[in-house]
Structures are given as structure tokens and as C-alpha cells.
């Protein structure tokens, strides 16, 4: 058997894309609330268009999400029925500290997550908690400038201390920042950054990244001090960079791009900035404000494991006239050998094996795939038993090929992998487009791009497929009918 008996099969979500109830339970406004669906979404995500409040004339899908806030019991029951061993979810910072800089937390917010964790435990599901999955209280952005400000470290420390203390014994697996490298691509979403005309954006992003890296090391330290059972991971938007051709310039370009991402994990897993990063900052004339305390802290508090999202490999070239590809906010060169999803994201299962090997070779720490999946348009059809379903063979195929690749990485290459939580195990709002129609789930949610629908949940064909995968611990990747 490839996977250990403790392998953590499950699914992943994030507060901002599923909870909704943005004004309930004393919750404060956050960056993720004010990102509209539609043409201006990209500019808002990148911090180019300033949006700090809810405005008339826009539709903001996160405000209601899929109403997980009220439906969590029924949703977790469905996850349990699939056999989940773990469930990845995130904390909305502004439920715990509505403004972010208060001295005392909001009990109603704390209670909500406590109830969710207890519900998971009732079914033997281990919660896997992302402390911040893109969200930042709006007050911290308008008052302090988001992560550009070093004071964010202090607010984050307060948040994590509250969480680790309150959920001691209930939560063991923690991720400090979702896709920490996203700050370079979608800085308003990733770190609450807004830019002024003429501001040096590169500088602002790397300065903010340093603050997040220090905050992440604090979280690791505090987590271990609070409970030695705690396991803390970093989280990378991963995907190997391929050179488009064997032209040495293309190979060098791929290496540079790879380092742009790995820089974050180099610091979080090895405990220091690599030489190439120091030179880069020197060339930029950037002082990230590293103190002796920071240096020590980073060194002594590296993560226990490395988690990653993987949707596709990436490709780059220095040559002109080669087609472009899109995907998870990372623009690149079109790889002519790969098929693409309906949203143009390239599909490359072997790339997952390659990516896992790169990360394991480099860091020698356990890995955890906490996002993977296919965003596709689904059609709800009658199931012949008075209800509805989706015949999503395309999703099963995508996932099956990726599970095979991860199995090979474990079995043949010896990569230590703790678990697998496909993204959006229940349909939720897309981060990049704000659409509901870009669905990843095993469970269909009746909701459309304009916010219409009953919010009812229906099991897709992939629900039964995944149930079988988990039951057989990854040995049986086919539904009966397909054999
Ligand atoms: C990752 C994010 C998720 C998720 C996923 C899929 O970058 O961590 O929050 O949304 O990508 O992307 P999308 O929703 O844009 O299809």
C-alpha cells in the first residue's frame, strides 16, 4: 500500500469563499468582502483599484459565499459521509478581531470556530486550519497600510496566541499564510496592499513579505510553546517552472521564476534568506528592516511541514511570439503539450510528481497537498431517485491522474506526504473570478454568478468516487461502472 494508514484524505475550503454571514456574530469588514465580481475584480485583487467599502452597483460574492456559516453542520456531515480524515478551513481574522487591533477578541467569533471544530471531531475529522487565507481586517488596511506596516506582526501575534490557546486540544495542524507567494501577484488579496500612484510596488511587496515571514515564525514559535502537539506548516502556490525550450536563456529564466516562489519557503523551512534574495534586495536598494531578533527568530522557528497548492506546472521563455497561458494568477508561456481547463488553466499530473520531488529534495520536510482540483462548469441533472446530481467524469479523471502522480511520488520516489485535500470539496466562490460557475466540488451548491439559487447541496458522481478512494486508502481509483 502506497499511503500510510494515517494518510490524511480530505478537502479544502477558505472562510472568505464559503462562510458568508459577513455582518453576523460581530464580524468586522475585511479586504475579501469588497472584491466584486465582474470586470474590475482583477484591478481590485492587484491593489490597483482601491476598494475599501461596499459600494452600490457592485455584486460582492463573498458576502454570502455558500452560507457555510449557517450550513456547516450539514456540510461537515457530507464530508464525513465521504470518509474525510481531515477538513481544511480558514479563520476569518475579522470574526476574531473585528478591527484587527483590539486587545480582546470577539467571543462570538471564537465560539463559531470552536463549534465547527467540535463538529469535525464528532466524526473523527482532524481540522487543518489556515490562520489567514487571504483575509485581512479592513481597519488594518485603511489605518495601517496592511502588511506594509511592521505593526501587523504584533496584531498577528495577538491573533495566533488567541487561537492556539483557545483551540488547544481541538486543532493540531496549522498553516500560517495561504499561498504566501501570492503577495507578488495579487497583493490586495494576498496582503491587503493598496498602491499609490508612483509607489515602488516591488519594494512594497517584498517589505510586506518580510513582515509576513517574521509573523509566520512567531506563529510557529507560539504554537510549539502552547502545545507541543501542534504542527505548523507554510503554504506555497506551487507548480514547477519548465523552460519552453532547451535554450540556456529559457532554462535560466525558469530557474529565476522558480526562485521567486521558493524564496518564501527557503526562509520558512530553512530559516534564513538565501543569498540570491539578499543580492536581489541589494540591487533593488531595498532595506527590509531585518533586525537581529528577526534573524534569530527565523532561524529557530522553521516549519514542521510544507504545504502546497498545485493546479498546474508553469512554463516560461525569453523568446518572442510564443503564446501566453493563464492560471492561478501566474501568467506564463503556453505549453504546447498540455490540455487546458475551460478557464485556460493547463493540466499536468506529472507536473505534480515533479513539483513534489523538487520540494522534498530541497527541504527534506514532510509535504502536504492542501489544494488541487479542476474548476469546471457543471450541469445539474435528475438522478432518477427524485433528486439531482452532476455527472462529472471530467473532474474524476483530473483527480485520478493527480492521485496517481502523488502515489508514484510517495511509492517510487520516497516523498514523505502527510495528506491530500482537494480544493473546494464543496462548490464555493472562485478566488480569481468571483464566479460560482467555476466549480471544484464533490458537492454541488445551487447558486449562480449573480447570487440566485436555493443554496441546496447535491452529491456529484465524484462524491462517490472520492468516497471509494478514501475507503481504499488510494488503492482503488475507479468507480465500479468504469472498471
Ligand atoms: C488558490 C486559492 C484558493 C482557490 C484556488 C482556485 O489560489 O488558495 O483560494 O480559490 O486557488 O482558484 P480559483 O478560485 O480562482 O479557481
Short mmCIF file of C-alpha atoms and ligand atoms in Angstrom, two decimals:
data_model
loop_
_atom_site.label_atom_id
_atom_site.label_comp_id
_atom_site.label_asym_id
_atom_site.label_seq_id
_atom_site.Cartn_x
_atom_site.Cartn_y
_atom_site.Cartn_z
CA UNK A 1 0.00 0.00 0.00
CA UNK A 2 1.43 3.39 -1.05
CA UNK A 3 -0.16 5.57 1.61
CA UNK A 4 0.28 5.10 5.32
CA UNK A 5 -2.81 4.21 7.32
CA UNK A 6 -2.72 7.68 8.86
CA UNK A 7 -2.74 9.45 5.49
CA UNK A 8 -4.97 12.49 5.77
CA UNK A 9 -7.53 12.39 2.96
CA UNK A 10 -9.93 15.30 2.99
CA UNK A 11 -10.96 18.51 1.32
CA UNK A 12 -10.17 22.21 1.49
CA UNK A 13 -12.11 25.46 1.79
CA UNK A 14 -11.46 29.03 2.92
CA UNK A 15 -13.61 31.31 5.06
CA UNK A 16 -13.73 34.10 2.51
CA UNK A 17 -15.09 31.86 -0.23
CA UNK A 18 -17.69 29.90 1.69
CA UNK A 19 -18.70 31.36 5.06
CA UNK A 20 -20.75 34.39 4.05
CA UNK A 21 -22.59 35.95 7.03
CA UNK A 22 -20.15 38.83 6.79
CA UNK A 23 -22.05 41.01 9.24
CA UNK A 24 -23.04 38.33 11.73
CA UNK A 25 -21.50 37.33 15.03
CA UNK A 26 -19.77 40.68 15.48
CA UNK A 27 -17.56 40.18 12.43
CA UNK A 28 -15.71 43.20 11.02
CA UNK A 29 -15.26 44.14 7.36
CA UNK A 30 -12.28 42.58 5.53
CA UNK A 31 -10.46 43.01 2.21
CA UNK A 32 -12.05 39.83 0.88
CA UNK A 33 -15.55 41.28 1.33
CA UNK A 34 -15.06 44.21 -1.02
CA UNK A 35 -13.72 42.34 -4.04
CA UNK A 36 -16.51 42.46 -6.62
CA UNK A 37 -17.50 40.03 -9.31
CA UNK A 38 -17.03 41.44 -12.80
CA UNK A 39 -14.58 43.44 -14.93
CA UNK A 40 -12.97 45.37 -12.11
CA UNK A 41 -12.16 42.35 -9.98
CA UNK A 42 -8.62 41.92 -11.36
CA UNK A 43 -7.63 45.52 -10.65
CA UNK A 44 -9.02 45.26 -7.11
CA UNK A 45 -7.20 41.96 -6.45
CA UNK A 46 -3.95 43.56 -7.56
CA UNK A 47 -4.44 46.66 -5.41
CA UNK A 48 -4.62 48.92 -8.45
CA UNK A 49 -8.21 49.93 -7.91
CA UNK A 50 -8.86 51.00 -4.36
CA UNK A 51 -11.98 49.42 -2.87
CA UNK A 52 -12.27 49.71 0.90
CA UNK A 53 -16.02 49.60 1.38
CA UNK A 54 -19.11 48.03 -0.05
CA UNK A 55 -20.40 50.23 -2.85
CA UNK A 56 -23.73 50.36 -4.66
CA UNK A 57 -23.76 48.96 -8.15
CA UNK A 58 -21.38 46.08 -7.45
CA UNK A 59 -22.00 42.44 -6.59
CA UNK A 60 -19.72 41.03 -3.90
CA UNK A 61 -19.99 37.22 -3.87
CA UNK A 62 -18.06 36.70 -0.61
CA UNK A 63 -20.70 38.47 1.48
CA UNK A 64 -22.90 35.41 1.33
CA UNK A 65 -20.49 32.79 -0.01
CA UNK A 66 -22.27 29.44 0.17
CA UNK A 67 -23.55 30.25 3.65
CA UNK A 68 -21.24 27.76 5.33
CA UNK A 69 -21.67 29.87 8.47
CA UNK A 70 -25.19 28.51 8.85
CA UNK A 71 -24.84 25.23 6.95
CA UNK A 72 -21.62 23.91 8.47
CA UNK A 73 -23.25 21.02 10.33
CA UNK A 74 -24.89 19.60 7.22
CA UNK A 75 -21.76 20.23 5.16
CA UNK A 76 -19.44 18.50 7.61
CA UNK A 77 -21.87 15.59 7.68
CA UNK A 78 -21.44 15.25 3.92
CA UNK A 79 -17.65 15.34 4.32
CA UNK A 80 -17.91 12.62 6.96
CA UNK A 81 -20.02 10.55 4.59
CA UNK A 82 -17.21 10.74 2.03
CA UNK A 83 -14.88 9.47 4.76
CA UNK A 84 -12.81 12.63 5.27
CA UNK A 85 -9.99 12.23 7.77
CA UNK A 86 -9.27 15.93 7.68
CA UNK A 87 -11.03 19.13 6.68
CA UNK A 88 -9.11 22.26 5.75
CA UNK A 89 -10.80 25.54 6.58
CA UNK A 90 -9.61 29.02 7.45
CA UNK A 91 -10.29 31.53 10.15
CA UNK A 92 -11.77 34.90 9.17
CA UNK A 93 -9.47 37.21 11.14
CA UNK A 94 -12.22 39.83 11.44
CA UNK A 95 -14.51 37.36 13.23
CA UNK A 96 -11.92 37.06 15.99
CA UNK A 97 -10.64 40.64 16.00
CA UNK A 98 -13.21 42.69 14.02
CA UNK A 99 -10.83 45.62 13.55
CA UNK A 100 -7.64 43.66 13.98
CA UNK A 101 -6.03 45.93 16.59
CA UNK A 102 -8.30 45.34 19.59
CA UNK A 103 -6.82 43.98 22.81
CA UNK A 104 -9.60 41.46 23.44
CA UNK A 105 -11.12 39.01 20.98
CA UNK A 106 -14.72 38.69 19.93
CA UNK A 107 -16.19 35.74 21.83
CA UNK A 108 -18.90 35.06 19.25
CA UNK A 109 -16.30 34.55 16.55
CA UNK A 110 -14.23 32.26 18.75
CA UNK A 111 -17.30 30.26 19.64
CA UNK A 112 -18.26 29.79 16.00
CA UNK A 113 -14.97 28.09 15.12
CA UNK A 114 -15.00 26.10 18.32
CA UNK A 115 -18.38 24.69 17.30
CA UNK A 116 -17.08 23.91 13.82
CA UNK A 117 -14.01 22.10 15.20
CA UNK A 118 -16.14 20.13 17.66
CA UNK A 119 -18.46 19.14 14.86
CA UNK A 120 -15.48 17.85 12.86
CA UNK A 121 -14.18 15.90 15.85
CA UNK A 122 -17.58 14.28 16.35
CA UNK A 123 -16.89 12.45 13.09
CA UNK A 124 -13.21 11.87 13.78
CA UNK A 125 -12.24 14.57 11.28
CA UNK A 126 -8.98 16.37 12.07
CA UNK A 127 -9.28 20.12 11.38
CA UNK A 128 -6.48 21.61 9.28
CA UNK A 129 -6.62 25.33 9.91
CA UNK A 130 -5.26 28.13 7.75
CA UNK A 131 -4.79 31.11 10.02
CA UNK A 132 -5.08 33.61 7.18
CA UNK A 133 -6.41 32.61 3.82
CA UNK A 134 -6.19 35.95 2.03
CA UNK A 135 -8.21 37.88 4.58
CA UNK A 136 -7.21 40.97 6.49
CA UNK A 137 -9.47 43.21 8.60
CA UNK A 138 -10.23 46.37 6.60
CA UNK A 139 -9.34 48.63 9.52
CA UNK A 140 -5.76 47.29 9.41
CA UNK A 141 -5.58 48.29 5.76
CA UNK A 142 -7.07 51.78 5.99
CA UNK A 143 -5.39 52.65 9.30
CA UNK A 144 -2.02 50.91 8.99
CA UNK A 145 -1.50 50.08 5.29
CA UNK A 146 -1.89 46.32 5.68
CA UNK A 147 1.26 44.18 5.71
CA UNK A 148 3.44 47.09 4.55
CA UNK A 149 3.39 48.09 8.19
CA UNK A 150 5.62 46.21 10.63
CA UNK A 151 2.99 46.62 13.33
CA UNK A 152 1.00 43.89 11.57
CA UNK A 153 3.35 41.40 13.21
CA UNK A 154 2.10 42.47 16.62
CA UNK A 155 -1.59 42.14 15.59
CA UNK A 156 -0.97 38.75 14.01
CA UNK A 157 0.83 37.54 17.13
CA UNK A 158 -2.18 38.50 19.18
CA UNK A 159 -4.45 36.64 16.80
CA UNK A 160 -2.41 33.43 16.81
CA UNK A 161 -1.90 33.46 20.57
CA UNK A 162 -5.67 33.67 20.98
CA UNK A 163 -6.25 30.82 18.52
CA UNK A 164 -3.60 28.45 19.87
CA UNK A 165 -4.77 28.97 23.45
CA UNK A 166 -8.46 28.67 22.76
CA UNK A 167 -8.25 25.67 20.43
CA UNK A 168 -5.60 23.71 22.29
CA UNK A 169 -6.56 20.04 22.05
CA UNK A 170 -9.07 20.73 19.28
CA UNK A 171 -6.71 21.72 16.46
CA UNK A 172 -3.25 20.34 15.83
CA UNK A 173 -2.48 21.22 12.19
CA UNK A 174 -1.97 24.90 11.35
CA UNK A 175 -0.95 26.81 8.22
CA UNK A 176 0.30 30.34 8.77
CA UNK A 177 -0.45 32.08 5.44
CA UNK A 178 -2.27 30.66 2.45
CA UNK A 179 -0.16 30.81 -0.72
CA UNK A 180 2.31 33.23 0.81
CA UNK A 181 3.84 33.91 -2.62
CA UNK A 182 0.50 35.26 -3.89
CA UNK A 183 1.55 38.60 -2.40
CA UNK A 184 3.70 39.12 -5.51
CA UNK A 185 0.80 38.56 -7.90
CA UNK A 186 -2.43 39.65 -6.21
CA UNK A 187 -1.18 41.91 -3.40
CA UNK A 188 -4.54 43.30 -2.24
CA UNK A 189 -5.96 39.82 -1.91
CA UNK A 190 -2.76 38.33 -0.52
CA UNK A 191 -1.76 41.03 1.95
CA UNK A 192 -4.18 43.95 1.91
CA UNK A 193 -1.83 46.14 -0.13
CA UNK A 194 -3.10 49.23 -1.94
CA UNK A 195 -0.76 51.27 -4.08
CA UNK A 196 -0.44 54.97 -4.62
CA UNK A 197 0.47 56.49 -7.98
CA UNK A 198 4.22 56.19 -8.47
CA UNK A 199 4.79 53.94 -5.47
CA UNK A 200 7.50 51.29 -5.90
CA UNK A 201 5.32 48.20 -5.83
CA UNK A 202 8.13 45.66 -5.88
CA UNK A 203 9.63 47.22 -2.80
CA UNK A 204 6.30 47.33 -1.00
CA UNK A 205 5.62 43.68 -1.78
CA UNK A 206 8.97 42.37 -0.55
CA UNK A 207 8.86 44.53 2.55
CA UNK A 208 5.37 43.20 3.34
CA UNK A 209 6.55 39.67 2.62
CA UNK A 210 9.28 40.07 5.22
CA UNK A 211 6.70 41.12 7.79
CA UNK A 212 4.62 38.05 6.96
CA UNK A 213 7.65 35.78 7.18
CA UNK A 214 8.54 37.12 10.62
CA UNK A 215 4.90 36.82 11.71
CA UNK A 216 4.87 33.24 10.44
CA UNK A 217 7.96 32.38 12.50
CA UNK A 218 6.31 33.92 15.57
CA UNK A 219 3.26 31.76 14.96
CA UNK A 220 5.44 28.65 14.75
CA UNK A 221 7.18 29.56 17.97
CA UNK A 222 3.99 30.35 19.86
CA UNK A 223 2.23 27.24 18.53
CA UNK A 224 5.03 24.98 19.76
CA UNK A 225 5.20 26.72 23.13
CA UNK A 226 1.45 26.49 23.63
CA UNK A 227 1.16 22.83 22.76
CA UNK A 228 3.98 20.55 21.67
CA UNK A 229 1.45 18.52 19.69
CA UNK A 230 0.96 21.45 17.30
CA UNK A 231 2.31 21.05 13.77
CA UNK A 232 2.82 24.22 11.79
CA UNK A 233 3.18 24.42 8.03
CA UNK A 234 3.90 27.05 5.42
CA UNK A 235 1.85 27.14 2.23
CA UNK A 236 3.07 27.73 -1.31
CA UNK A 237 1.17 28.29 -4.55
CA UNK A 238 3.36 25.67 -6.19
CA UNK A 239 3.90 24.42 -9.73
CA UNK A 240 7.27 23.67 -11.30
CA UNK A 241 8.54 26.11 -13.92
CA UNK A 242 9.55 24.43 -17.17
CA UNK A 243 11.77 26.15 -19.72
CA UNK A 244 9.88 26.41 -23.01
CA UNK A 245 12.96 25.22 -24.87
CA UNK A 246 16.47 23.95 -24.06
CA UNK A 247 17.82 27.39 -24.92
CA UNK A 248 20.06 28.19 -21.92
CA UNK A 249 18.34 31.58 -21.55
CA UNK A 250 15.00 29.79 -21.20
CA UNK A 251 16.42 27.42 -18.61
CA UNK A 252 17.84 30.35 -16.66
CA UNK A 253 14.51 32.17 -16.86
CA UNK A 254 12.73 29.11 -15.44
CA UNK A 255 15.25 28.93 -12.60
CA UNK A 256 14.72 32.60 -11.74
CA UNK A 257 10.96 32.18 -11.72
CA UNK A 258 11.26 29.10 -9.54
CA UNK A 259 13.35 31.04 -7.04
CA UNK A 260 10.80 33.85 -6.94
CA UNK A 261 8.43 31.33 -5.33
CA UNK A 262 10.86 29.21 -3.36
CA UNK A 263 12.32 32.27 -1.70
CA UNK A 264 9.40 32.20 0.75
CA UNK A 265 9.79 28.54 1.59
CA UNK A 266 13.56 28.90 1.80
CA UNK A 267 13.01 31.32 4.67
CA UNK A 268 10.19 29.37 6.33
CA UNK A 269 11.74 25.92 6.02
CA UNK A 270 15.46 26.66 6.23
CA UNK A 271 15.30 29.69 8.48
CA UNK A 272 17.24 32.28 6.51
CA UNK A 273 17.13 34.37 3.35
CA UNK A 274 19.07 32.69 0.55
CA UNK A 275 21.99 34.57 -0.95
CA UNK A 276 20.16 35.19 -4.26
CA UNK A 277 17.42 37.05 -2.39
CA UNK A 278 19.87 39.23 -0.47
CA UNK A 279 21.51 40.20 -3.77
CA UNK A 280 18.15 40.94 -5.30
CA UNK A 281 17.24 43.28 -2.44
CA UNK A 282 20.65 44.92 -2.72
CA UNK A 283 20.11 45.58 -6.43
CA UNK A 284 16.67 46.99 -5.65
CA UNK A 285 18.16 49.22 -2.97
CA UNK A 286 15.66 47.68 -0.56
CA UNK A 287 16.15 47.51 3.17
CA UNK A 288 13.62 45.02 4.52
CA UNK A 289 14.36 46.15 8.06
CA UNK A 290 15.76 42.84 9.28
CA UNK A 291 16.62 43.05 12.98
CA UNK A 292 18.86 40.70 14.94
CA UNK A 293 15.74 39.42 16.67
CA UNK A 294 14.14 38.64 13.28
CA UNK A 295 17.23 36.75 12.18
CA UNK A 296 17.26 34.65 15.33
CA UNK A 297 13.53 34.05 15.24
CA UNK A 298 13.54 32.88 11.62
CA UNK A 299 16.46 30.58 12.31
CA UNK A 300 14.99 28.94 15.38
CA UNK A 301 11.41 28.57 14.21
CA UNK A 302 11.25 26.77 10.93
CA UNK A 303 8.06 24.98 9.94
CA UNK A 304 7.25 21.33 10.68
CA UNK A 305 5.93 20.63 7.19
CA UNK A 306 5.45 22.25 3.81
CA UNK A 307 2.01 22.50 2.33
CA UNK A 308 1.22 23.46 -1.22
CA UNK A 309 -1.49 24.10 -3.73
CA UNK A 310 -0.95 22.54 -7.12
CA UNK A 311 -3.14 23.17 -10.14
CA UNK A 312 -0.58 23.06 -12.92
CA UNK A 313 3.04 23.35 -13.92
CA UNK A 314 4.18 26.63 -15.45
CA UNK A 315 6.30 27.41 -18.48
CA UNK A 316 8.50 30.37 -19.44
CA UNK A 317 10.57 31.60 -22.31
CA UNK A 318 12.72 34.54 -23.30
CA UNK A 319 11.65 34.17 -26.92
CA UNK A 320 9.09 36.40 -28.54
CA UNK A 321 5.92 35.42 -30.32
CA UNK A 322 5.13 32.39 -28.14
CA UNK A 323 1.56 32.06 -26.88
CA UNK A 324 0.56 33.01 -23.33
CA UNK A 325 -1.13 30.88 -20.71
CA UNK A 326 -3.13 31.86 -17.64
CA UNK A 327 -3.56 30.00 -14.39
CA UNK A 328 -3.89 30.77 -10.72
CA UNK A 329 -2.72 34.39 -11.18
CA UNK A 330 0.56 33.18 -12.70
CA UNK A 331 0.87 34.23 -16.31
CA UNK A 332 3.35 32.32 -18.41
CA UNK A 333 4.10 30.71 -21.72
CA UNK A 334 1.70 28.26 -23.25
CA UNK A 335 2.99 24.70 -23.01
CA UNK A 336 2.01 23.09 -26.33
CA UNK A 337 1.94 19.61 -24.81
CA UNK A 338 -0.75 20.26 -22.23
CA UNK A 339 -4.53 20.34 -22.36
CA UNK A 340 -6.30 23.19 -20.63
CA UNK A 341 -9.40 23.57 -18.45
CA UNK A 342 -12.39 25.67 -19.50
CA UNK A 343 -10.67 28.60 -17.79
CA UNK A 344 -7.41 28.03 -19.66
CA UNK A 345 -5.51 26.50 -16.72
CA UNK A 346 -3.09 23.88 -18.03
CA UNK A 347 -3.47 20.29 -16.84
CA UNK A 348 -0.30 18.40 -15.93
CA UNK A 349 -0.50 15.49 -13.46
CA UNK A 350 3.16 14.55 -13.94
CA UNK A 351 3.99 18.14 -13.01
CA UNK A 352 2.63 17.34 -9.54
CA UNK A 353 5.11 14.49 -9.13
CA UNK A 354 7.91 16.75 -10.37
CA UNK A 355 6.87 19.56 -8.01
CA UNK A 356 6.67 17.23 -5.00
CA UNK A 357 10.12 15.89 -5.78
CA UNK A 358 11.62 19.35 -6.13
CA UNK A 359 10.22 20.44 -2.78
CA UNK A 360 11.20 17.25 -0.99
CA UNK A 361 14.73 17.23 -2.44
CA UNK A 362 15.25 20.84 -1.45
CA UNK A 363 13.79 20.86 2.06
CA UNK A 364 13.60 17.24 3.26
CA UNK A 365 10.48 18.04 5.24
CA UNK A 366 7.09 16.31 5.07
CA UNK A 367 4.76 17.68 2.40
CA UNK A 368 1.00 18.15 2.41
CA UNK A 369 -1.03 18.85 -0.75
CA UNK A 370 -3.72 21.17 0.57
CA UNK A 371 -5.20 22.26 -2.78
CA UNK A 372 -5.61 20.59 -6.14
CA UNK A 373 -8.54 20.25 -8.49
CA UNK A 374 -10.37 21.17 -11.65
CA UNK A 375 -12.57 24.24 -11.90
CA UNK A 376 -15.32 23.28 -14.34
CA UNK A 377 -18.85 24.17 -15.36
CA UNK A 378 -21.26 21.56 -14.03
CA UNK A 379 -24.74 20.68 -15.18
CA UNK A 380 -27.28 19.59 -12.61
CA UNK A 381 -29.31 16.61 -13.87
CA UNK A 382 -32.01 14.39 -12.39
CA UNK A 383 -30.58 11.37 -10.63
CA UNK A 384 -33.59 9.11 -11.22
CA UNK A 385 -34.32 8.93 -7.49
CA UNK A 386 -36.16 12.19 -7.10
CA UNK A 387 -33.09 14.31 -6.58
CA UNK A 388 -30.29 15.82 -8.65
CA UNK A 389 -26.65 15.08 -9.37
CA UNK A 390 -23.78 16.05 -11.67
CA UNK A 391 -22.11 13.57 -13.99
CA UNK A 392 -18.61 14.98 -13.55
CA UNK A 393 -16.41 12.33 -15.13
CA UNK A 394 -14.01 15.11 -16.24
CA UNK A 395 -13.35 16.01 -12.58
CA UNK A 396 -12.85 12.38 -11.62
CA UNK A 397 -10.37 12.00 -14.44
CA UNK A 398 -8.39 15.07 -13.41
CA UNK A 399 -8.25 14.00 -9.78
CA UNK A 400 -7.49 10.38 -10.57
CA UNK A 401 -4.47 11.31 -12.67
CA UNK A 402 -3.20 13.61 -9.93
CA UNK A 403 -3.70 10.99 -7.22
CA UNK A 404 -1.75 8.53 -9.39
CA UNK A 405 1.09 11.03 -9.73
CA UNK A 406 1.19 11.67 -6.00
CA UNK A 407 1.12 7.94 -5.36
CA UNK A 408 4.16 7.50 -7.59
CA UNK A 409 5.93 10.31 -5.76
CA UNK A 410 5.30 8.50 -2.48
CA UNK A 411 5.82 4.92 -3.56
CA UNK A 412 8.58 5.20 -6.15
CA UNK A 413 10.38 8.39 -5.14
CA UNK A 414 10.02 8.17 -1.36
CA UNK A 415 8.47 11.60 -0.85
CA UNK A 416 7.00 11.93 2.64
CA UNK A 417 3.44 13.11 2.14
CA UNK A 418 1.05 13.67 5.01
CA UNK A 419 -2.19 14.22 3.19
CA UNK A 420 -4.30 15.40 0.29
CA UNK A 421 -7.16 17.89 0.49
CA UNK A 422 -8.57 18.75 -2.96
CA UNK A 423 -9.71 22.34 -3.29
CA UNK A 424 -13.32 23.41 -2.90
CA UNK A 425 -14.58 20.00 -1.79
CA UNK A 426 -17.94 21.72 -1.78
CA UNK A 427 -18.59 24.29 -4.55
CA UNK A 428 -17.63 27.79 -3.44
CA UNK A 429 -16.83 31.23 -4.83
CA UNK A 430 -13.82 31.36 -7.16
CA UNK A 431 -10.99 33.49 -5.82
CA UNK A 432 -9.74 34.74 -9.18
CA UNK A 433 -13.03 35.37 -10.97
CA UNK A 434 -15.66 35.60 -8.22
CA UNK A 435 -17.81 33.15 -10.14
CA UNK A 436 -19.85 30.31 -8.68
CA UNK A 437 -19.86 28.59 -12.06
CA UNK A 438 -16.18 27.70 -11.68
CA UNK A 439 -16.85 24.65 -9.56
CA UNK A 440 -14.40 22.27 -7.90
CA UNK A 441 -16.64 20.37 -5.50
CA UNK A 442 -17.74 16.84 -4.83
CA UNK A 443 -20.90 18.56 -3.61
CA UNK A 444 -22.87 20.87 -5.88
CA UNK A 445 -24.27 24.09 -4.40
CA UNK A 446 -27.27 25.63 -6.11
CA UNK A 447 -26.11 29.20 -6.54
CA UNK A 448 -25.22 31.19 -9.65
CA UNK A 449 -22.84 34.01 -10.54
CA UNK A 450 -25.39 36.68 -9.73
CA UNK A 451 -26.27 35.25 -6.32
CA UNK A 452 -29.50 33.45 -7.30
CA UNK A 453 -30.30 29.90 -6.23
CA UNK A 454 -31.61 27.86 -3.34
CA UNK A 455 -28.15 27.09 -1.80
CA UNK A 456 -29.24 23.44 -1.70
CA UNK A 457 -26.48 20.84 -1.77
CA UNK A 458 -26.38 17.84 -4.17
CA UNK A 459 -23.89 14.97 -4.36
CA UNK A 460 -22.00 14.73 -7.64
CA UNK A 461 -20.72 11.49 -9.16
CA UNK A 462 -17.23 12.47 -7.92
CA UNK A 463 -18.62 12.32 -4.36
CA UNK A 464 -18.95 8.55 -4.64
CA UNK A 465 -15.65 8.25 -6.47
CA UNK A 466 -13.76 10.07 -3.72
CA UNK A 467 -15.55 8.07 -1.06
CA UNK A 468 -14.15 4.93 -2.67
CA UNK A 469 -10.67 6.40 -2.99
CA UNK A 470 -10.61 7.20 0.71
CA UNK A 471 -12.12 3.90 1.73
CA UNK A 472 -9.43 2.02 -0.18
CA UNK A 473 -6.71 4.40 1.04
CA UNK A 474 -5.94 5.41 -2.54
CA UNK A 475 -5.72 1.86 -3.91
CA UNK A 476 -8.98 1.89 -5.88
CA UNK A 477 -9.23 4.88 -8.19
CA UNK A 478 -12.20 3.70 -10.23
CA UNK A 479 -15.91 3.70 -9.64
CA UNK A 480 -17.44 0.25 -10.24
CA UNK A 481 -19.04 1.28 -13.51
CA UNK A 482 -15.79 2.43 -15.01
CA UNK A 483 -13.82 -0.76 -14.28
C1 LIG B 1 -5.86 29.25 -4.89
C2 LIG B 1 -6.51 29.78 -3.64
C3 LIG B 1 -7.89 29.31 -3.39
C4 LIG B 1 -8.68 28.90 -4.60
C5 LIG B 1 -7.89 28.27 -5.71
C6 LIG B 1 -8.62 28.11 -7.02
O1 LIG B 1 -5.03 30.23 -5.39
O2 LIG B 1 -5.76 29.47 -2.49
O3 LIG B 1 -8.49 30.22 -2.53
O4 LIG B 1 -9.66 29.76 -4.95
O5 LIG B 1 -6.69 28.93 -5.95
O6 LIG B 1 -8.64 29.30 -7.71
P1 LIG B 1 -9.94 29.92 -8.35
O7 LIG B 1 -10.92 30.00 -7.26
O8 LIG B 1 -9.53 31.23 -8.85
O9 LIG B 1 -10.33 28.98 -9.43
#
